GROMACS .gro file of C-alpha atoms in nm:
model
  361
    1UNK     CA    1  -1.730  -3.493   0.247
    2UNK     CA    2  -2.036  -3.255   0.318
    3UNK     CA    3  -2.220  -3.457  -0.056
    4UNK     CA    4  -2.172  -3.186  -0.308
    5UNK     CA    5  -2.201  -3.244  -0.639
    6UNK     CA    6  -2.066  -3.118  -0.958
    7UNK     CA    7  -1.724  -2.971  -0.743
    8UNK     CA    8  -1.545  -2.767  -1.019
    9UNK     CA    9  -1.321  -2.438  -1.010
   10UNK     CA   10  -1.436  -2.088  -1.157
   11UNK     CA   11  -1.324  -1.744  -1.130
   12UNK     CA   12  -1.282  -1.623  -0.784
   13UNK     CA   13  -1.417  -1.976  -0.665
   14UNK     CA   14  -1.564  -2.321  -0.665
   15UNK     CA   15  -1.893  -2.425  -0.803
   16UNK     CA   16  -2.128  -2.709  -0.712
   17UNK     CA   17  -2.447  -2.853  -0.695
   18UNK     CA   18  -2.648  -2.910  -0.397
   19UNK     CA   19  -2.994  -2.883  -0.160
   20UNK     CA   20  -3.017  -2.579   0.130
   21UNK     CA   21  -2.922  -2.807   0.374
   22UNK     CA   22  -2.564  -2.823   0.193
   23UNK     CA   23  -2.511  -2.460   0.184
   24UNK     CA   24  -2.606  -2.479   0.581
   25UNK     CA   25  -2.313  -2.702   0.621
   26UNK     CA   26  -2.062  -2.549   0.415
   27UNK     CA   27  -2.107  -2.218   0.593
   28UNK     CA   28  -2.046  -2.400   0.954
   29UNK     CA   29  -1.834  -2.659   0.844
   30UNK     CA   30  -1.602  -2.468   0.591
   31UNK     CA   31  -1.258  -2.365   0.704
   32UNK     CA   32  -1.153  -2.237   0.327
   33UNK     CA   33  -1.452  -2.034   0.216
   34UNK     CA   34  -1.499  -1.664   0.216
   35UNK     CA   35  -1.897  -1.674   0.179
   36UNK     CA   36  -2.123  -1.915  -0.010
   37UNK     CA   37  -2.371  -1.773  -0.259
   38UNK     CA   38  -2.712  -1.928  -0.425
   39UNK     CA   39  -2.747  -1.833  -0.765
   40UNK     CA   40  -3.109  -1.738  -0.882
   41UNK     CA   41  -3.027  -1.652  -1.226
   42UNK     CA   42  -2.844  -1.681  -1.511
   43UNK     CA   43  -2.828  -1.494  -1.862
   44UNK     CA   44  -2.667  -1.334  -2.132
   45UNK     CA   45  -2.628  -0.928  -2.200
   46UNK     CA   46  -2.526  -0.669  -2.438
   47UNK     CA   47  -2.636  -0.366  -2.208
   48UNK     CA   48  -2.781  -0.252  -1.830
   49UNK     CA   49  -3.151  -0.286  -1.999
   50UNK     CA   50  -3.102  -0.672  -2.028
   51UNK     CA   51  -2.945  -0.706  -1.635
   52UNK     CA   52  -3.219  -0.508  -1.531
   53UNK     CA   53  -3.479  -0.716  -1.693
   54UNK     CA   54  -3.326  -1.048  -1.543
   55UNK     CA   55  -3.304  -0.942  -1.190
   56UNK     CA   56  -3.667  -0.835  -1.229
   57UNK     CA   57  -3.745  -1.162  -1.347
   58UNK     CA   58  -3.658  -1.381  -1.033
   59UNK     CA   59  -3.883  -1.457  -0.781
   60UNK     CA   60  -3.710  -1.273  -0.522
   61UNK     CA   61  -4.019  -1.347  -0.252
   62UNK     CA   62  -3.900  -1.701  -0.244
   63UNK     CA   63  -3.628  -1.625  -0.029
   64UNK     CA   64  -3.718  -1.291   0.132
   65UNK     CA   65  -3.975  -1.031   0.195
   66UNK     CA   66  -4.000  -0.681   0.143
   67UNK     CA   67  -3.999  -0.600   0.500
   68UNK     CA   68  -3.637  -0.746   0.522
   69UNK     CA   69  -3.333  -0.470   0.419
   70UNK     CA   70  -3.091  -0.561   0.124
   71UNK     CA   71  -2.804  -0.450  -0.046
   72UNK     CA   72  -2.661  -0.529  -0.405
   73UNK     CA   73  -2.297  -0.630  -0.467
   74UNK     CA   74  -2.156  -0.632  -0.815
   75UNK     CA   75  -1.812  -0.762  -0.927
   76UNK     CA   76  -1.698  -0.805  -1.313
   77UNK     CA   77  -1.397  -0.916  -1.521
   78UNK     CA   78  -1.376  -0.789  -1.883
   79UNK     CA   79  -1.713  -0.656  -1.875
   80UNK     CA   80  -1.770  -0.382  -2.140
   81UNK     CA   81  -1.985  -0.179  -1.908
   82UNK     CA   82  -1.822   0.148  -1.777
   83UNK     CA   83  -1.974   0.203  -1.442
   84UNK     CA   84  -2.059  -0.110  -1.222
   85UNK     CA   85  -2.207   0.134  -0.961
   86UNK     CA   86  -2.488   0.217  -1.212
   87UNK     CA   87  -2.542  -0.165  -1.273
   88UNK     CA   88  -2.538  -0.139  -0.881
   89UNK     CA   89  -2.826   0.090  -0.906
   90UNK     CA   90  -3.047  -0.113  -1.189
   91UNK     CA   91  -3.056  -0.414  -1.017
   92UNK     CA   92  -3.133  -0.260  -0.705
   93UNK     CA   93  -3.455  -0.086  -0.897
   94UNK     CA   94  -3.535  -0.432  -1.046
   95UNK     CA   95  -3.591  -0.624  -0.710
   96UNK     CA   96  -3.769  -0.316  -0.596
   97UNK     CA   97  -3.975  -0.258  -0.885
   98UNK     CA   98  -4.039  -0.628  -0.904
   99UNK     CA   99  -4.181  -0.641  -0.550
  100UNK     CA  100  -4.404  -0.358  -0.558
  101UNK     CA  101  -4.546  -0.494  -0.894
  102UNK     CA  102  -4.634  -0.825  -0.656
  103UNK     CA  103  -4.657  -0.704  -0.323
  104UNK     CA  104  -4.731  -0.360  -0.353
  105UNK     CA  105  -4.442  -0.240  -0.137
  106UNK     CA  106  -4.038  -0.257  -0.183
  107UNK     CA  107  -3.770  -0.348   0.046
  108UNK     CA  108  -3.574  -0.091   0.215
  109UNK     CA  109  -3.158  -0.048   0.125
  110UNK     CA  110  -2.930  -0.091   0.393
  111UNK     CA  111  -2.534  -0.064   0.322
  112UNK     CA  112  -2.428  -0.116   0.679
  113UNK     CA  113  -2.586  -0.465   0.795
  114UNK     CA  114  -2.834  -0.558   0.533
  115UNK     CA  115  -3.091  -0.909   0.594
  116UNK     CA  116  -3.025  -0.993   0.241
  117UNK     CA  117  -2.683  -0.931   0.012
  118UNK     CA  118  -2.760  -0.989  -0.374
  119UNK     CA  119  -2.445  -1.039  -0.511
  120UNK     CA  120  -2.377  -1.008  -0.906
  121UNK     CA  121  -2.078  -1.132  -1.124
  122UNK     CA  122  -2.039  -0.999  -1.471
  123UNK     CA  123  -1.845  -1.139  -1.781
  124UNK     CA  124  -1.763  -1.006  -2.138
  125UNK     CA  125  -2.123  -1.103  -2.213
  126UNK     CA  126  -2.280  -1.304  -1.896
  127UNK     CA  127  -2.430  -1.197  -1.584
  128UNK     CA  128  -2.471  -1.441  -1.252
  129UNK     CA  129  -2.737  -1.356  -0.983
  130UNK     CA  130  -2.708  -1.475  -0.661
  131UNK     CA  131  -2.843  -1.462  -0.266
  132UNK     CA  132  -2.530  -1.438  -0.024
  133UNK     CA  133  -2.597  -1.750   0.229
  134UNK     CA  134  -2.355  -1.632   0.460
  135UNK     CA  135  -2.398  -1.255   0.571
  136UNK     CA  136  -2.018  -1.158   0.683
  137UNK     CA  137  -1.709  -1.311   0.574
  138UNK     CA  138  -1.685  -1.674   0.692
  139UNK     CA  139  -1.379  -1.590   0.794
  140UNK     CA  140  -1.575  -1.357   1.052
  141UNK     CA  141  -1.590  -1.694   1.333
  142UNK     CA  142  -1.790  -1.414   1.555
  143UNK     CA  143  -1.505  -1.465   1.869
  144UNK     CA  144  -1.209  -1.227   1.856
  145UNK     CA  145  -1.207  -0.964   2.067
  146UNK     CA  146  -0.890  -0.797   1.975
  147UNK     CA  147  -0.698  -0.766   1.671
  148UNK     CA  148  -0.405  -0.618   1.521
  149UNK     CA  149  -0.277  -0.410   1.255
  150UNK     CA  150  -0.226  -0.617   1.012
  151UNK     CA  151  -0.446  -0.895   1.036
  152UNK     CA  152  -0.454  -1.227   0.878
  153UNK     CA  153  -0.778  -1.400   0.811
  154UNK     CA  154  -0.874  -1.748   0.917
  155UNK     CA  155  -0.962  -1.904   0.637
  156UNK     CA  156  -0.603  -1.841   0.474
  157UNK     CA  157  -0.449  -1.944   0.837
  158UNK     CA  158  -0.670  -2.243   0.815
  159UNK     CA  159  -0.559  -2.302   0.435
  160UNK     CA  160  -0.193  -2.253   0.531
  161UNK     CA  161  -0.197  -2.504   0.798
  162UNK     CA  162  -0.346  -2.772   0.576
  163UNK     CA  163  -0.094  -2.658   0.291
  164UNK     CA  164   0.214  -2.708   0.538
  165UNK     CA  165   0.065  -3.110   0.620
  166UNK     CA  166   0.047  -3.063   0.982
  167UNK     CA  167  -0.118  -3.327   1.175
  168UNK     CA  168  -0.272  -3.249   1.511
  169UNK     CA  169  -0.022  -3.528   1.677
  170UNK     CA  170   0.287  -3.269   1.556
  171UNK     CA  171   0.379  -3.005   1.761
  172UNK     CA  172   0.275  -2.667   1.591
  173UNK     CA  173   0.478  -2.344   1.702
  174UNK     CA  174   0.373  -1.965   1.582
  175UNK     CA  175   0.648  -1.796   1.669
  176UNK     CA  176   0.505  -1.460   1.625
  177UNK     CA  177   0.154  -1.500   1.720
  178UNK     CA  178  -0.035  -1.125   1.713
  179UNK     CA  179  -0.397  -1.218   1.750
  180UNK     CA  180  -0.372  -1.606   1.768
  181UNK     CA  181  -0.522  -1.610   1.447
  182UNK     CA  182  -0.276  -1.982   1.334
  183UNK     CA  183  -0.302  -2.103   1.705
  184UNK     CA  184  -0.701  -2.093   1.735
  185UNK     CA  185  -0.772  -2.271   1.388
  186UNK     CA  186  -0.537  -2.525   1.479
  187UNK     CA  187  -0.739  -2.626   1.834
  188UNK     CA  188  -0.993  -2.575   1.626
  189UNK     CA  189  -0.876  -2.822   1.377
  190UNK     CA  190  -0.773  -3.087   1.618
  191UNK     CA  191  -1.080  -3.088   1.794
  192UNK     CA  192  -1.275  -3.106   1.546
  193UNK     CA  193  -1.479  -2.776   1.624
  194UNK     CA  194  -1.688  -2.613   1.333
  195UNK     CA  195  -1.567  -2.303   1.223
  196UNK     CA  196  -1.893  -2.146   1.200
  197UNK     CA  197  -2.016  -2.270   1.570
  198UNK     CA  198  -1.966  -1.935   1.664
  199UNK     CA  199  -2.159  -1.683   1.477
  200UNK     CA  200  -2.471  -1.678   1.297
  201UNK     CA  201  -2.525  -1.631   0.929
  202UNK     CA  202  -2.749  -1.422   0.682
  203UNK     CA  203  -2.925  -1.791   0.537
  204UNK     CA  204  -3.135  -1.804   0.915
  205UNK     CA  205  -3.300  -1.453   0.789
  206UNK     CA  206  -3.446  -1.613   0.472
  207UNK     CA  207  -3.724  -1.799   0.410
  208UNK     CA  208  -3.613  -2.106   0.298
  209UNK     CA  209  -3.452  -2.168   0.595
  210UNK     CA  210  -3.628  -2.469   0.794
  211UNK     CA  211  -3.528  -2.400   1.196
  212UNK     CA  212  -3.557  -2.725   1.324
  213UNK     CA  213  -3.329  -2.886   1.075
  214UNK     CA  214  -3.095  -2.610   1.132
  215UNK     CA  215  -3.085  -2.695   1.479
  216UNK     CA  216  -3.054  -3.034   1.425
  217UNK     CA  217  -2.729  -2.985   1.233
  218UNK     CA  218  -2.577  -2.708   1.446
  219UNK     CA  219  -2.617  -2.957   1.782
  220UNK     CA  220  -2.438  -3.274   1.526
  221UNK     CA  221  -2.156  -3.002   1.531
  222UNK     CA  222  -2.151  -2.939   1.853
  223UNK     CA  223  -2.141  -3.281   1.969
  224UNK     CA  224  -1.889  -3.398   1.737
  225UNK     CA  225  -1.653  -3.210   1.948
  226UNK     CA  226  -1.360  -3.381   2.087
  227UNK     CA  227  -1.225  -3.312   2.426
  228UNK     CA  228  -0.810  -3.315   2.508
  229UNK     CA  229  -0.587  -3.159   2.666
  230UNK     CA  230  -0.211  -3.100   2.656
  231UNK     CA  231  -0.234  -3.013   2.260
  232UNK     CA  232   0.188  -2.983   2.142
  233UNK     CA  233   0.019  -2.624   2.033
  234UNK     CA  234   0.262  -2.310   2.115
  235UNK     CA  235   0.250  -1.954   2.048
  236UNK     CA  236   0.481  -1.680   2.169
  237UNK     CA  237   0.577  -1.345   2.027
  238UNK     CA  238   0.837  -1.092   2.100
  239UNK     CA  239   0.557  -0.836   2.234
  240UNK     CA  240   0.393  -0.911   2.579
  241UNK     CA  241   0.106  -0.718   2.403
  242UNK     CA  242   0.085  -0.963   2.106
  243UNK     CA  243   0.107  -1.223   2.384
  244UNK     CA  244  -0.224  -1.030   2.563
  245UNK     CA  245  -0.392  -1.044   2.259
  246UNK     CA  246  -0.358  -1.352   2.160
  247UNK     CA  247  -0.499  -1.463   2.507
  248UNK     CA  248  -0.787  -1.304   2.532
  249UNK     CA  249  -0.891  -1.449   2.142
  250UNK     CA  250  -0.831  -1.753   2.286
  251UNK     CA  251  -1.018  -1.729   2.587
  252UNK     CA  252  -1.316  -1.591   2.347
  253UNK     CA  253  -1.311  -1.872   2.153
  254UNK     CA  254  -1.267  -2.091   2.485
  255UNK     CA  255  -0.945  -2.240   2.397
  256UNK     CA  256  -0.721  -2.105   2.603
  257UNK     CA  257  -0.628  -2.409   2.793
  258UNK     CA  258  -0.533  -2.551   2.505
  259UNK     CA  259  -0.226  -2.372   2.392
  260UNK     CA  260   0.106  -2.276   2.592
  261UNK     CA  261   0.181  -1.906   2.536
  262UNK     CA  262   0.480  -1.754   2.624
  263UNK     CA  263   0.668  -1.413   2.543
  264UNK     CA  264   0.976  -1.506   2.367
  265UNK     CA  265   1.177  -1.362   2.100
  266UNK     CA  266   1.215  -1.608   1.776
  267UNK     CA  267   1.600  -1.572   1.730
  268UNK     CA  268   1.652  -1.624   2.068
  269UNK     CA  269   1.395  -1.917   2.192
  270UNK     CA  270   1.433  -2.309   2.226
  271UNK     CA  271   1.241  -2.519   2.003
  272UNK     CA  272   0.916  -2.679   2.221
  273UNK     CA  273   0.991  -3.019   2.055
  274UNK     CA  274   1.218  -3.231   1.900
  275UNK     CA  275   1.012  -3.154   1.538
  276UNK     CA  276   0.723  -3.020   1.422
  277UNK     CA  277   0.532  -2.787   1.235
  278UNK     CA  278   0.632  -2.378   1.287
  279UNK     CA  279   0.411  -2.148   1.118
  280UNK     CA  280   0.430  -1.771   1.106
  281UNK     CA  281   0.318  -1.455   0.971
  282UNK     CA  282   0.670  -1.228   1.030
  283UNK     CA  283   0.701  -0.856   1.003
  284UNK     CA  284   0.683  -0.758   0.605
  285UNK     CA  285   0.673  -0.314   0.703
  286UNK     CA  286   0.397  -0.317   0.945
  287UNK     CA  287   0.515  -0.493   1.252
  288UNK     CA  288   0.865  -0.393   1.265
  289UNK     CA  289   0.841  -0.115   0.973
  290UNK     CA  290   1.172   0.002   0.830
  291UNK     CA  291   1.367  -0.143   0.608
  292UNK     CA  292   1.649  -0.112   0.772
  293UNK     CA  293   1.568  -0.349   1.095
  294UNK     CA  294   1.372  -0.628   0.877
  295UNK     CA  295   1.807  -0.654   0.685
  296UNK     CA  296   1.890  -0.664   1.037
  297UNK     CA  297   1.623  -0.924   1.176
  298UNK     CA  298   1.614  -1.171   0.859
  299UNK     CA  299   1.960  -1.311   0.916
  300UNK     CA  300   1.933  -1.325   1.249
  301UNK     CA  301   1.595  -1.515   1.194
  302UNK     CA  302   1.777  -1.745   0.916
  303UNK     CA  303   2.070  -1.826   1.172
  304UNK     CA  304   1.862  -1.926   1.443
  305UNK     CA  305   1.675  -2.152   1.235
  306UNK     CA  306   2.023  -2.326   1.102
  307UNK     CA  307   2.124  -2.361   1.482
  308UNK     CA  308   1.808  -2.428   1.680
  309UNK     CA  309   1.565  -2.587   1.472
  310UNK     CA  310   1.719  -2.916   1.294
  311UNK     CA  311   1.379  -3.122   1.223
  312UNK     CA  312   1.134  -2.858   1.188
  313UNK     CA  313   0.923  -2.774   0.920
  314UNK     CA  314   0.888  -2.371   0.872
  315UNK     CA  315   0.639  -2.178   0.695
  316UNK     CA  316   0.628  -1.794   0.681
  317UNK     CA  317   0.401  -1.601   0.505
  318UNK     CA  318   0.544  -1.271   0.345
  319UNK     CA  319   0.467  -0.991   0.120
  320UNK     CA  320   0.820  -0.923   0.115
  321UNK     CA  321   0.965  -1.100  -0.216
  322UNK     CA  322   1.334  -1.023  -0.070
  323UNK     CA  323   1.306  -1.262   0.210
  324UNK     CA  324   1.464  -1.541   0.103
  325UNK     CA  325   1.777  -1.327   0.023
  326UNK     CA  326   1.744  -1.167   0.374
  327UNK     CA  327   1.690  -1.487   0.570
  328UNK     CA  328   1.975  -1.665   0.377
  329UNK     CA  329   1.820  -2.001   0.366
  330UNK     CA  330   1.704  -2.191  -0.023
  331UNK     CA  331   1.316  -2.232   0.017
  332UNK     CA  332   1.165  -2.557  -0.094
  333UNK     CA  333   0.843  -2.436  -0.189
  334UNK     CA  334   0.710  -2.046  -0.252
  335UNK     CA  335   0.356  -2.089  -0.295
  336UNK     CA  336   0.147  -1.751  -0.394
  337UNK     CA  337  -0.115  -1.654  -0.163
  338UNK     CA  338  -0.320  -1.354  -0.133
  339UNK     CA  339  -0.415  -1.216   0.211
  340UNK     CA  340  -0.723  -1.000   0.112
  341UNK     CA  341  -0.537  -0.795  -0.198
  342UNK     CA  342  -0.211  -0.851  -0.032
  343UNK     CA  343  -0.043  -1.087  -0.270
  344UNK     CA  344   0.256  -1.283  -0.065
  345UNK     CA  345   0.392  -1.615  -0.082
  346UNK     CA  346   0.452  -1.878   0.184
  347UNK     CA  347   0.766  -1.996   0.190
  348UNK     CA  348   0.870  -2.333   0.326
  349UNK     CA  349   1.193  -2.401   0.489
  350UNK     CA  350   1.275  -2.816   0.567
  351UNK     CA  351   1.541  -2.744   0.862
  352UNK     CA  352   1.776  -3.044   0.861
  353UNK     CA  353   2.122  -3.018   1.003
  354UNK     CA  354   2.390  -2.869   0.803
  355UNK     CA  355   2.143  -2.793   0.469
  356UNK     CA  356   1.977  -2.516   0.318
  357UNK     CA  357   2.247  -2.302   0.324
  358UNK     CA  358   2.220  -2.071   0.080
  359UNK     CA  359   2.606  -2.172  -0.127
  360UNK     CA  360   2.785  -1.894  -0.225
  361UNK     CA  361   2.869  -1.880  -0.605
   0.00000   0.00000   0.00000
């Protein structure tokens, strides 16, 4: 959609092809990604002499100055090297040592909030360079105010909700809301809001970035825009502080007229609709906590669902690989997810009258 070429998966991602003002756009536009990256170099290596020599190589004063902080990132998968903190190190001495052999001076380090993050990615025998486009996390959308204790991201809330099919004309339920994380992506989804409208990122401190055209393509976002109201969007949650919450996110994000919020407990409450789309993120041990009252509160969950909510599509996303025992209901779909290093699955429940029972044998 955005005109990137060359689309293909790789470790930990997806590559493609493309000018700066495509990495602008998939930084605002992107509901999926974590960050984008701009690779600078490329190369093959048998020790830390050769990385060093090909992160001294680049021409790191096309994209920033030595008056701008940085940090380095590295990440690796079957590299032979023992210690990825002293590969850390050497290609933080090669951009140094590069600029003060062309500039005279070096860039400072910065570990908190760098300008510039120089990210590298080792193999068995290959090493990728690149300039982080996007500062924080993408999933960072700069608005929430308050958050939770176990918090899931937006890009995999935003992911969810397009694995699950749900079309903004559907009624859309999150049934245990915390933060509002599944309720704001979806207003943002049906109104066709950028993600990254919201927040700036770490592409605006380099030099390659043109200011006029960036401008230009932030106010195309911002007029694209749609305008509604009465959005079949609903969140409630057991907790009149996970209802708070979940306000005041959306009233940072300036959606809160767009959602009807409610405390309500799950096992309890009427469906908003005659179908639709629920989506939660239920208590897996940090929520509720003990094992003991998630046996209790599964069935309970599963039985409500049987009774109340004929016609509804469910999704919940759990770490807990015992829930479909628990709940007593036969998922039609367990996908595998990971919520930061959390791996889960999200299980999907199609709620027709008098099915998914779980038989006994």
């Amino acid at each position: 959609v955005l005109g990137a070429r060359n689309v293909r998966p790789v470790h930990g991602g997806v590559a493609f092809t493309g000018d700066w003002a495509l990495a602008w756009s998939v930084n605002l536009e992107s509901r999926l990604a974590t960050r984008v990256l701009w690779q600078v170099a490329h190369g093959r290596y048998r020790g830390e002499q050769d990385i060093y020599k090909l992160a001294y190589g680049v021409t790191w004063a096309k994209w920033f100055t030595p008056e701008q902080t940085m940090r380095v990132y590295v990440t690796a998968r079957r590299s032979p090297l023992k210690s990825l903190e002293f590969i850390t190190l050497r290609i933080k001495d090669a951009v140094c040592d590069h600029f003060r052999a062309v500039r005279g001076e070096r860039p400072s380090i910065d570990t908190a909030n760098p300008d510039v993050r120089i990210h590298a990615f080792l193999t068995a025998d290959e090493v990728m360079l690149y300039v982080d486009t996007s500062g924080e996390p993408l999933y960072k959308r700069g608005f929430k105010h308050a958050a939770v204790e176990a918090p899931l991201k937006e890009n995999l809330a935003a992911g969810i909700l397009r694995m699950t099919g749900w079309h903004p004309s559907e009624a859309l339920l999150d049934p245990m809301c915390g933060s509002g994380t599944f309720l704001i992506e979806a207003v943002q989804i049906a109104l066709d809001i950028a993600p990254g409208l919201g927040r700036r990122f770490a592409f605006e401190s380099l030099k390659t970035c043109d200011e006029a055209a960036w401008r230009r393509l932030r106010r195309a976002a911002e007029g694209r825009r749609r305008h509604a109201t009465g959005l079949p969007i609903f969140g409630s949650d057991s907790e009149a502080v996970q209802v708070k919450r979940a306000r005041i996110n959306l009233e940072a994000a300036g959606l809160a007229d767009m959602v009807r919020l409610e405390q309500a407990e799950l096992t309890e409450r009427t469906p908003p609709a005659d179908e639709g789309v629920m989506v939660a993120n239920p208590p897996y041990g940090v929520r509720i906590g003990e094992t003991a009252e998630l046996a209790a509160f599964y069935p309970k969950l599963g039985d409500a669902l049987k009774v109340r909510w004929a016609g509804w599509r469910c999704y919940f996303l759990s770490a807990d690989p015992e829930l479909p025992k628990l709940i007593r209901l036969k998922a039609s779909k367990r996908t595998p997810l990971f919520n930061g290093a959390l791996e889960c699955r999200v299980f999907e429940y199609q709620m027709r009258a008098g099915s998914n029972r779980r038989e006994k044998a």
